[in-house]
Short mmCIF file of C-alpha atoms in Angstrom, two decimals:
data_model
loop_
_atom_site.label_atom_id
_atom_site.label_comp_id
_atom_site.label_asym_id
_atom_site.label_seq_id
_atom_site.Cartn_x
_atom_site.Cartn_y
_atom_site.Cartn_z
CA UNK I 1 99.21 107.84 51.05
CA UNK I 2 97.80 106.98 47.61
CA UNK I 3 94.55 105.04 48.09
CA UNK I 4 95.55 102.43 45.51
CA UNK I 5 98.56 101.41 47.59
CA UNK I 6 96.25 100.35 50.41
CA UNK I 7 95.11 97.54 48.15
CA UNK I 8 98.39 96.69 46.40
CA UNK I 9 101.37 97.38 48.67
CA UNK I 10 102.73 94.31 50.57
CA UNK I 11 100.78 94.10 53.81
CA UNK I 12 103.66 94.09 56.30
CA UNK I 13 105.39 97.32 55.21
CA UNK I 14 101.96 98.81 54.56
CA UNK I 15 100.75 98.19 58.12
CA UNK I 16 104.02 99.38 59.63
CA UNK I 17 103.93 102.55 57.54
CA UNK I 18 100.37 103.31 58.60
CA UNK I 19 100.77 102.35 62.25
CA UNK I 20 104.12 103.67 63.46
CA UNK I 21 103.21 107.39 63.64
CA UNK I 22 100.05 106.53 65.56
CA UNK I 23 101.89 104.11 67.86
CA UNK I 24 104.47 106.78 68.69
CA UNK I 25 101.75 109.38 69.17
CA UNK I 26 99.88 107.10 71.59
CA UNK I 27 103.09 106.37 73.46
CA UNK I 28 103.70 110.08 73.94
CA UNK I 29 100.13 110.41 75.23
CA UNK I 30 100.93 107.82 77.91
CA UNK I 31 103.76 110.03 79.18
CA UNK I 32 101.42 112.63 80.66
CA UNK I 33 99.98 110.52 83.47
CA UNK I 34 103.16 108.51 84.05
CA UNK I 35 105.38 111.57 84.52
CA UNK I 36 102.88 113.23 86.87
CA UNK I 37 102.60 110.08 88.96
CA UNK I 38 106.33 109.44 89.21
CA UNK I 39 107.03 112.96 90.49
CA UNK I 40 103.96 113.09 92.76
CA UNK I 41 104.92 109.75 94.35
CA UNK I 42 108.00 111.55 95.71
CA UNK I 43 105.70 113.80 97.72
CA UNK I 44 103.85 111.04 99.58
CA UNK I 45 101.98 107.78 99.14
CA UNK I 46 98.74 109.69 99.78
CA UNK I 47 99.46 112.06 96.90
CA UNK I 48 100.11 109.15 94.56
CA UNK I 49 96.89 107.41 95.62
CA UNK I 50 95.01 110.64 94.99
CA UNK I 51 96.23 110.66 91.38
CA UNK I 52 95.41 106.95 91.07
CA UNK I 53 91.81 107.65 92.11
CA UNK I 54 91.66 110.62 89.74
CA UNK I 55 93.00 108.53 86.85
CA UNK I 56 89.61 107.06 85.74
CA UNK I 57 88.20 110.58 85.36
CA UNK I 58 91.12 111.55 83.15
CA UNK I 59 90.69 108.38 81.11
CA UNK I 60 86.99 109.15 80.71
CA UNK I 61 87.90 112.58 79.34
CA UNK I 62 90.36 111.01 76.92
CA UNK I 63 87.73 108.43 75.90
CA UNK I 64 85.17 111.12 75.06
CA UNK I 65 87.77 113.00 73.01
CA UNK I 66 88.81 109.82 71.18
CA UNK I 67 85.17 109.02 70.41
CA UNK I 68 84.54 112.52 69.07
CA UNK I 69 87.69 112.13 66.99
CA UNK I 70 86.47 108.87 65.46
CA UNK I 71 83.29 110.58 64.31
CA UNK I 72 85.11 113.68 63.09
CA UNK I 73 87.72 111.66 61.20
CA UNK I 74 85.12 109.47 59.52
CA UNK I 75 82.96 112.35 58.27
CA UNK I 76 85.83 114.69 57.36
CA UNK I 77 87.70 111.97 55.46
CA UNK I 78 84.50 111.13 53.58
CA UNK I 79 83.92 114.75 52.53
CA UNK I 80 87.54 115.15 51.45
CA UNK I 81 87.30 111.92 49.45
CA UNK I 82 84.22 113.30 47.72
CA UNK I 83 86.15 116.44 46.80
CA UNK I 84 83.66 118.72 48.58
CA UNK I 85 86.03 121.26 50.19
CA UNK I 86 83.34 123.64 51.46
CA UNK I 87 81.48 120.84 53.21
CA UNK I 88 84.79 119.51 54.57
CA UNK I 89 85.53 122.94 56.09
CA UNK I 90 82.11 122.93 57.70
CA UNK I 91 82.75 119.48 59.17
CA UNK I 92 86.16 120.52 60.55
CA UNK I 93 84.77 123.68 62.17
CA UNK I 94 81.76 121.86 63.62
CA UNK I 95 84.13 119.20 64.96
CA UNK I 96 86.15 121.88 66.75
CA UNK I 97 82.91 123.32 68.12
CA UNK I 98 81.96 119.85 69.42
CA UNK I 99 85.30 119.63 71.23
CA UNK I 100 84.54 122.95 72.92
CA UNK I 101 81.26 121.42 74.12
CA UNK I 102 83.30 118.49 75.49
CA UNK I 103 85.34 120.99 77.50
CA UNK I 104 82.14 122.43 79.00
CA UNK I 105 81.10 118.88 79.95
CA UNK I 106 84.40 118.29 81.73
CA UNK I 107 84.25 121.73 83.36
CA UNK I 108 80.86 120.85 84.87
CA UNK I 109 82.52 118.01 86.79
CA UNK I 110 84.77 120.37 88.81
CA UNK I 111 82.21 121.09 91.59
CA UNK I 112 81.80 117.34 92.12
CA UNK I 113 85.50 116.54 92.47
CA UNK I 114 85.42 116.36 96.29
CA UNK I 115 82.26 114.14 96.53
CA UNK I 116 83.84 111.86 93.93
CA UNK I 117 87.01 111.47 96.01
CA UNK I 118 85.04 110.99 99.24
CA UNK I 119 83.23 108.04 97.65
CA UNK I 120 86.51 106.16 97.21
CA UNK I 121 88.50 107.18 100.29
CA UNK I 122 87.99 108.23 103.91
CA UNK I 123 91.50 109.70 104.14
CA UNK I 124 91.14 113.53 104.08
CA UNK I 125 94.70 114.01 102.76
CA UNK I 126 93.98 111.81 99.74
CA UNK I 127 90.58 113.42 99.18
CA UNK I 128 91.96 116.96 99.36
CA UNK I 129 94.83 116.21 96.97
CA UNK I 130 92.49 114.46 94.53
CA UNK I 131 89.99 117.32 94.60
CA UNK I 132 92.74 119.84 93.87
CA UNK I 133 94.13 117.82 90.99
CA UNK I 134 90.75 117.06 89.39
CA UNK I 135 89.48 120.62 89.72
CA UNK I 136 92.45 121.93 87.76
CA UNK I 137 92.66 119.24 85.06
CA UNK I 138 88.91 119.30 84.38
CA UNK I 139 88.44 123.07 84.61
CA UNK I 140 91.35 123.86 82.29
CA UNK I 141 90.78 120.91 79.95
CA UNK I 142 90.08 123.14 76.95
CA UNK I 143 93.76 122.65 76.09
CA UNK I 144 93.27 118.89 75.95
CA UNK I 145 90.03 119.02 73.94
CA UNK I 146 91.32 121.48 71.36
CA UNK I 147 94.61 119.61 71.09
CA UNK I 148 92.59 116.52 70.16
CA UNK I 149 90.55 118.59 67.66
CA UNK I 150 93.62 119.85 65.82
CA UNK I 151 95.22 116.39 65.77
CA UNK I 152 92.12 114.75 64.28
CA UNK I 153 91.72 117.37 61.54
CA UNK I 154 95.39 116.98 60.59
CA UNK I 155 95.08 113.18 60.50
CA UNK I 156 92.00 113.35 58.28
CA UNK I 157 93.95 115.61 55.92
CA UNK I 158 96.70 113.01 55.57
CA UNK I 159 99.24 114.44 58.04
CA UNK I 160 100.32 111.78 60.59
CA UNK I 161 103.44 113.76 61.63
CA UNK I 162 101.57 116.86 62.86
CA UNK I 163 99.85 115.01 65.73
CA UNK I 164 103.22 113.59 66.80
CA UNK I 165 104.68 117.11 66.93
CA UNK I 166 101.68 118.39 68.91
CA UNK I 167 101.84 115.63 71.51
CA UNK I 168 105.64 115.63 71.63
CA UNK I 169 105.85 119.36 72.39
CA UNK I 170 103.13 119.04 75.04
CA UNK I 171 104.86 116.09 76.70
CA UNK I 172 108.22 117.91 76.82
CA UNK I 173 106.62 120.98 78.42
CA UNK I 174 104.89 118.75 80.97
CA UNK I 175 108.14 116.91 81.73
CA UNK I 176 110.06 120.17 82.28
CA UNK I 177 107.39 121.87 84.39
CA UNK I 178 106.56 118.90 86.64
CA UNK I 179 109.61 119.07 88.95
CA UNK I 180 109.66 122.89 88.84
CA UNK I 181 106.03 123.30 89.92
CA UNK I 182 105.74 120.27 92.21
CA UNK I 183 108.91 120.80 94.26
CA UNK I 184 109.45 124.53 93.76
CA UNK I 185 112.83 124.61 92.04
CA UNK I 186 114.47 127.98 91.33
CA UNK I 187 111.99 130.88 91.21
CA UNK I 188 108.97 128.57 91.05
CA UNK I 189 106.79 127.99 94.14
CA UNK I 190 106.34 124.48 95.55
CA UNK I 191 102.75 123.65 94.62
CA UNK I 192 102.73 119.89 95.21
CA UNK I 193 99.80 118.08 93.58
CA UNK I 194 98.46 121.38 92.23
CA UNK I 195 101.81 121.83 90.47
CA UNK I 196 101.44 118.45 88.79
CA UNK I 197 97.98 119.43 87.54
CA UNK I 198 99.22 122.80 86.28
CA UNK I 199 102.14 121.16 84.47
CA UNK I 200 99.71 118.82 82.76
CA UNK I 201 97.30 121.52 81.59
CA UNK I 202 100.13 123.85 80.52
CA UNK I 203 101.54 121.02 78.41
CA UNK I 204 98.10 120.53 76.88
CA UNK I 205 97.68 124.25 76.23
CA UNK I 206 101.07 124.30 74.52
CA UNK I 207 100.00 121.35 72.35
CA UNK I 208 96.79 123.20 71.50
CA UNK I 209 98.75 126.30 70.46
CA UNK I 210 101.04 124.25 68.22
CA UNK I 211 98.03 122.45 66.75
CA UNK I 212 96.22 125.69 65.93
CA UNK I 213 99.38 127.01 64.30
CA UNK I 214 99.65 123.88 62.15
CA UNK I 215 95.99 124.20 61.16
CA UNK I 216 96.56 127.78 60.00
CA UNK I 217 99.33 126.50 57.73
CA UNK I 218 97.20 123.65 56.36
CA UNK I 219 96.95 124.26 52.62
CA UNK I 220 94.65 121.37 51.77
CA UNK I 221 91.85 122.69 53.99
CA UNK I 222 92.20 126.38 54.94
CA UNK I 223 90.08 127.05 58.04
CA UNK I 224 88.67 130.28 59.44
CA UNK I 225 86.03 130.70 62.18
CA UNK I 226 84.67 133.80 60.43
CA UNK I 227 80.96 133.39 59.77
CA UNK I 228 80.83 129.97 61.46
CA UNK I 229 77.41 128.62 62.45
CA UNK I 230 76.87 125.26 64.20
CA UNK I 231 75.08 122.75 61.99
CA UNK I 232 72.85 120.20 63.63
CA UNK I 233 73.14 117.67 60.80
CA UNK I 234 76.95 117.60 60.95
CA UNK I 235 77.08 117.43 64.76
CA UNK I 236 74.51 114.61 64.75
CA UNK I 237 76.51 112.62 62.19
CA UNK I 238 79.75 113.02 64.14
CA UNK I 239 77.99 111.91 67.33
CA UNK I 240 76.29 108.97 65.62
CA UNK I 241 79.69 107.47 64.88
CA UNK I 242 81.58 108.89 67.86
CA UNK I 243 79.28 108.07 70.79
CA UNK I 244 79.58 104.24 70.47
CA UNK I 245 83.36 104.61 70.12
CA UNK I 246 83.48 106.81 73.23
CA UNK I 247 81.31 104.34 75.14
CA UNK I 248 83.66 101.48 74.31
CA UNK I 249 86.70 103.53 75.32
CA UNK I 250 85.00 104.59 78.57
CA UNK I 251 84.65 101.02 79.77
CA UNK I 252 88.24 101.14 81.04
CA UNK I 253 87.21 103.97 83.39
CA UNK I 254 84.29 101.88 84.66
CA UNK I 255 86.64 98.96 85.25
CA UNK I 256 89.18 101.09 87.13
CA UNK I 257 86.52 102.69 89.34
CA UNK I 258 85.01 99.29 90.12
CA UNK I 259 88.34 97.65 90.89
CA UNK I 260 89.42 100.54 93.13
CA UNK I 261 86.24 100.12 95.17
CA UNK I 262 86.24 96.30 95.28
CA UNK I 263 89.93 95.59 95.87
CA UNK I 264 90.29 98.23 98.59
CA UNK I 265 87.87 96.09 100.63
CA UNK I 266 90.47 93.33 100.86
CA UNK I 267 93.87 95.05 100.68
CA UNK I 268 94.70 98.63 101.77
CA UNK I 269 97.57 98.64 99.25
CA UNK I 270 95.30 97.75 96.32
CA UNK I 271 94.61 101.34 95.16
CA UNK I 272 98.35 102.05 95.07
CA UNK I 273 99.09 98.81 93.17
CA UNK I 274 96.27 99.39 90.70
CA UNK I 275 97.41 102.96 90.10
CA UNK I 276 100.98 101.86 89.42
CA UNK I 277 99.85 99.01 87.16
CA UNK I 278 97.53 101.15 85.03
CA UNK I 279 100.29 103.73 84.53
CA UNK I 280 102.66 100.95 83.41
CA UNK I 281 99.97 99.25 81.33
CA UNK I 282 99.36 102.44 79.35
CA UNK I 283 102.81 102.01 77.80
CA UNK I 284 101.65 98.67 76.41
CA UNK I 285 98.03 99.39 75.53
CA UNK I 286 98.73 102.76 73.87
CA UNK I 287 101.13 101.35 71.22
CA UNK I 288 98.70 98.50 70.52
CA UNK I 289 95.91 101.08 70.19
CA UNK I 290 98.09 102.96 67.70
CA UNK I 291 98.61 99.71 65.80
CA UNK I 292 94.85 99.15 65.60
CA UNK I 293 94.32 102.75 64.44
CA UNK I 294 96.58 101.95 61.49
CA UNK I 295 95.01 98.53 60.95
CA UNK I 296 91.34 99.58 60.85
CA UNK I 297 91.36 101.70 57.64
CA UNK I 298 93.46 99.07 55.85
CA UNK I 299 91.07 96.24 56.71
CA UNK I 300 88.07 98.43 55.83
CA UNK I 301 89.60 99.40 52.47
CA UNK I 302 90.39 95.81 51.53
CA UNK I 303 86.97 94.67 52.73
CA UNK I 304 85.45 97.16 50.32
CA UNK I 305 87.82 95.88 47.64
CA UNK I 306 86.73 92.29 48.44
CA UNK I 307 90.31 91.20 49.08
CA UNK I 308 89.89 88.37 51.59
CA UNK I 309 93.51 87.22 51.61
CA UNK I 310 94.85 90.71 52.29
CA UNK I 311 92.43 91.11 55.20
CA UNK I 312 93.58 87.82 56.72
CA UNK I 313 97.25 88.65 56.12
CA UNK I 314 96.85 92.05 57.78
CA UNK I 315 95.04 90.46 60.72
CA UNK I 316 97.73 87.81 61.21
CA UNK I 317 100.58 90.31 61.11
CA UNK I 318 98.77 92.71 63.46
CA UNK I 319 98.16 89.84 65.90
CA UNK I 320 101.87 89.01 65.87
CA UNK I 321 102.84 92.63 66.51
CA UNK I 322 100.19 93.24 69.17
CA UNK I 323 100.94 90.04 71.07
CA UNK I 324 104.70 90.69 70.85
CA UNK I 325 104.31 94.11 72.46
CA UNK I 326 102.20 92.65 75.26
CA UNK I 327 104.58 89.72 75.71
CA UNK I 328 107.48 92.11 76.29
CA UNK I 329 105.38 93.93 78.87
CA UNK I 330 104.45 90.68 80.57
CA UNK I 331 108.11 89.68 80.73
CA UNK I 332 108.99 93.01 82.37
CA UNK I 333 106.24 92.57 84.98
CA UNK I 334 107.41 89.05 85.79
CA UNK I 335 111.14 89.85 85.97
CA UNK I 336 111.17 93.35 87.48
CA UNK I 337 107.96 93.92 89.48
CA UNK I 338 109.76 95.43 92.47
CA UNK I 339 111.76 97.83 90.34
CA UNK I 340 108.66 98.96 88.43
CA UNK I 341 106.70 99.58 91.63
CA UNK I 342 109.73 101.41 93.00
CA UNK I 343 109.31 104.01 90.25
CA UNK I 344 106.30 105.23 92.24
CA UNK I 345 107.92 105.08 95.69
CA UNK I 346 106.29 101.83 96.84
CA UNK I 347 106.99 100.99 100.49
CA UNK I 348 107.59 97.54 101.98
CA UNK I 349 103.87 96.82 102.52
CA UNK I 350 103.02 97.70 98.91
CA UNK I 351 105.90 95.59 97.60
CA UNK I 352 104.75 92.58 99.64
CA UNK I 353 101.36 92.63 97.94
CA UNK I 354 102.36 94.28 94.68
CA UNK I 355 105.15 91.98 93.46
CA UNK I 356 102.98 88.83 93.28
CA UNK I 357 100.06 90.96 92.02
CA UNK I 358 101.97 92.22 88.97
CA UNK I 359 103.20 88.71 88.19
CA UNK I 360 99.64 87.36 88.26
CA UNK I 361 98.36 90.21 86.10
CA UNK I 362 101.13 89.54 83.55
CA UNK I 363 99.59 86.16 82.69
CA UNK I 364 96.70 87.85 80.87
CA UNK I 365 98.51 90.49 78.81
CA UNK I 366 99.01 88.45 75.64
CA UNK I 367 95.30 87.58 75.63
CA UNK I 368 94.54 91.30 75.94
CA UNK I 369 96.72 92.06 72.91
CA UNK I 370 94.92 89.51 70.75
CA UNK I 371 91.47 90.72 71.83
CA UNK I 372 92.36 94.36 71.13
CA UNK I 373 93.58 93.62 67.60
CA UNK I 374 90.60 91.44 66.69
CA UNK I 375 88.14 94.01 68.05
CA UNK I 376 89.65 96.54 65.63
CA UNK I 377 89.13 94.05 62.81
CA UNK I 378 85.48 93.63 63.85
CA UNK I 379 84.97 97.40 63.69
CA UNK I 380 86.57 97.59 60.25
CA UNK I 381 84.26 94.84 59.01
CA UNK I 382 81.18 96.68 60.24
CA UNK I 383 80.63 94.60 63.41
CA UNK I 384 80.97 97.37 65.98
CA UNK I 385 78.52 95.73 68.39
CA UNK I 386 80.73 92.64 68.52
CA UNK I 387 83.66 94.83 69.59
CA UNK I 388 81.50 96.47 72.24
CA UNK I 389 80.41 93.04 73.53
CA UNK I 390 84.02 91.88 73.88
CA UNK I 391 84.98 95.11 75.66
CA UNK I 392 82.09 94.66 78.09
CA UNK I 393 83.21 91.10 78.81
CA UNK I 394 86.84 92.08 79.37
CA UNK I 395 86.36 95.22 81.42
CA UNK I 396 83.09 94.84 83.29
CA UNK I 397 81.14 91.57 83.09
CA UNK I 398 83.99 89.16 83.89
CA UNK I 399 86.65 91.05 85.82
CA UNK I 400 84.57 92.87 88.44
CA UNK I 401 82.64 89.85 89.78
CA UNK I 402 85.81 87.74 89.58
CA UNK I 403 87.77 90.28 91.64
CA UNK I 404 85.03 90.35 94.28
CA UNK I 405 84.64 86.57 94.55
CA UNK I 406 88.36 85.78 94.45
CA UNK I 407 88.99 88.47 97.06
CA UNK I 408 86.48 86.76 99.33
CA UNK I 409 88.49 83.55 99.05
CA UNK I 410 91.82 85.33 99.72
CA UNK I 411 93.16 88.83 98.96
CA UNK I 412 96.16 87.33 97.19
CA UNK I 413 93.85 85.58 94.69
CA UNK I 414 91.91 88.68 93.57
CA UNK I 415 94.64 89.69 91.09
CA UNK I 416 93.94 86.47 89.18
CA UNK I 417 90.75 88.20 87.99
CA UNK I 418 92.88 89.93 85.31
CA UNK I 419 94.19 86.81 83.49
CA UNK I 420 90.87 85.02 84.07
CA UNK I 421 88.84 87.80 82.43
CA UNK I 422 91.35 88.28 79.61
CA UNK I 423 91.61 84.56 78.85
CA UNK I 424 87.86 83.95 78.74
CA UNK I 425 87.15 87.09 76.71
CA UNK I 426 89.95 86.20 74.27
CA UNK I 427 88.34 82.79 73.77
CA UNK I 428 85.03 84.51 73.04
CA UNK I 429 86.82 86.90 70.65
CA UNK I 430 88.32 84.00 68.70
CA UNK I 431 84.90 82.35 68.43
CA UNK I 432 83.39 85.61 67.14
CA UNK I 433 86.22 85.94 64.63
CA UNK I 434 85.64 82.40 63.33
CA UNK I 435 81.97 83.19 62.85
CA UNK I 436 82.66 86.50 61.09
CA UNK I 437 85.27 84.82 58.90
CA UNK I 438 82.68 82.28 57.78
CA UNK I 439 79.81 84.72 57.33
CA UNK I 440 81.51 87.85 55.96
CA UNK I 441 84.92 86.92 54.61
CA UNK I 442 84.14 83.60 52.99
CA UNK I 443 81.76 85.34 50.61
CA UNK I 444 84.45 87.66 49.25
#
């Protein structure tokens, strides 16, 4: 897109044009865990709970990759904007090298998969299934890390369609292989949970292969590893921007781990319900995250151009879109909680606790949409610490103590910790936005 249009094109079509490829890409990303879980739930409730307990580890891996991508995108886009092609190539290659280091980090977790599962469950069937799944998805995660690397380089070079193709192909491969490898259809052996993990990593490896092929055909920035040497200055700059972003993204893993441990004290069905909810929630949060990925550069550009009204107009429209997506999700949770839980093979005991749980959780989703959009605006305006503060409030400081205390009162009340934390943090977000509007935007 021509840079000038970011400051002149009407804000509504501009935001939609920037956001829709990223929203679709994020939605495809959500398919990986959902498809695995739906098929695995047909094996047994224990297998599904194993994947639910493994989910925070997978989200941590995604968070690290997203954070590295933020740093890589920022530096690579800057070098391309400066017209320094040689330095841009160095940034892209060092970014790919950093993603290989991320794979080694994830690989190092494999020996600790069983102790991790034992911390959250005493059921040996759940622990064994979780260890198998985590060992495979962490050990073979080079496909995931390099898929992210190719997507981020393509995005920085102005290609939003390439990442959609990469993730789409990977999701289709995963979808096809899941039933074949889990249940042993045709010539394929029945591998159960291990089959689900293999389907996931094979989908990621396919996405990586497509991404590398697209990079080879990239004319704007031809890349070759020949003569590559890691550069400390580039890696440090990528990490300087990427580490805070990864930390903020990782808070969702901390929240999930904490809630799994706390809520299981009061309700044996809680891990199952949480696992089902977070899989469903990803279909709401991921599109909103894609929306904010499109919003952030537009707000940042217009902040640099000192266009206060365009910033406010973009923020208002993004709030409408983000809250609308979450409202539709809330409506689905209220009207069809039993059907949604049934996607994962919920039994009568899970439905008894899970139906009112999903309806209580739904009350906080619109607040979550507003907070997510405004946090993106804070980042674009250079207030990253404010975004981190809001994320800490939403996902750690408020929800974990609330879940513990409400569970003490009654297990059926602990699910109210979701709307309570979201409502209070949204109020804090609005107060921060009013202050930033007065201090930063009023001077434009």
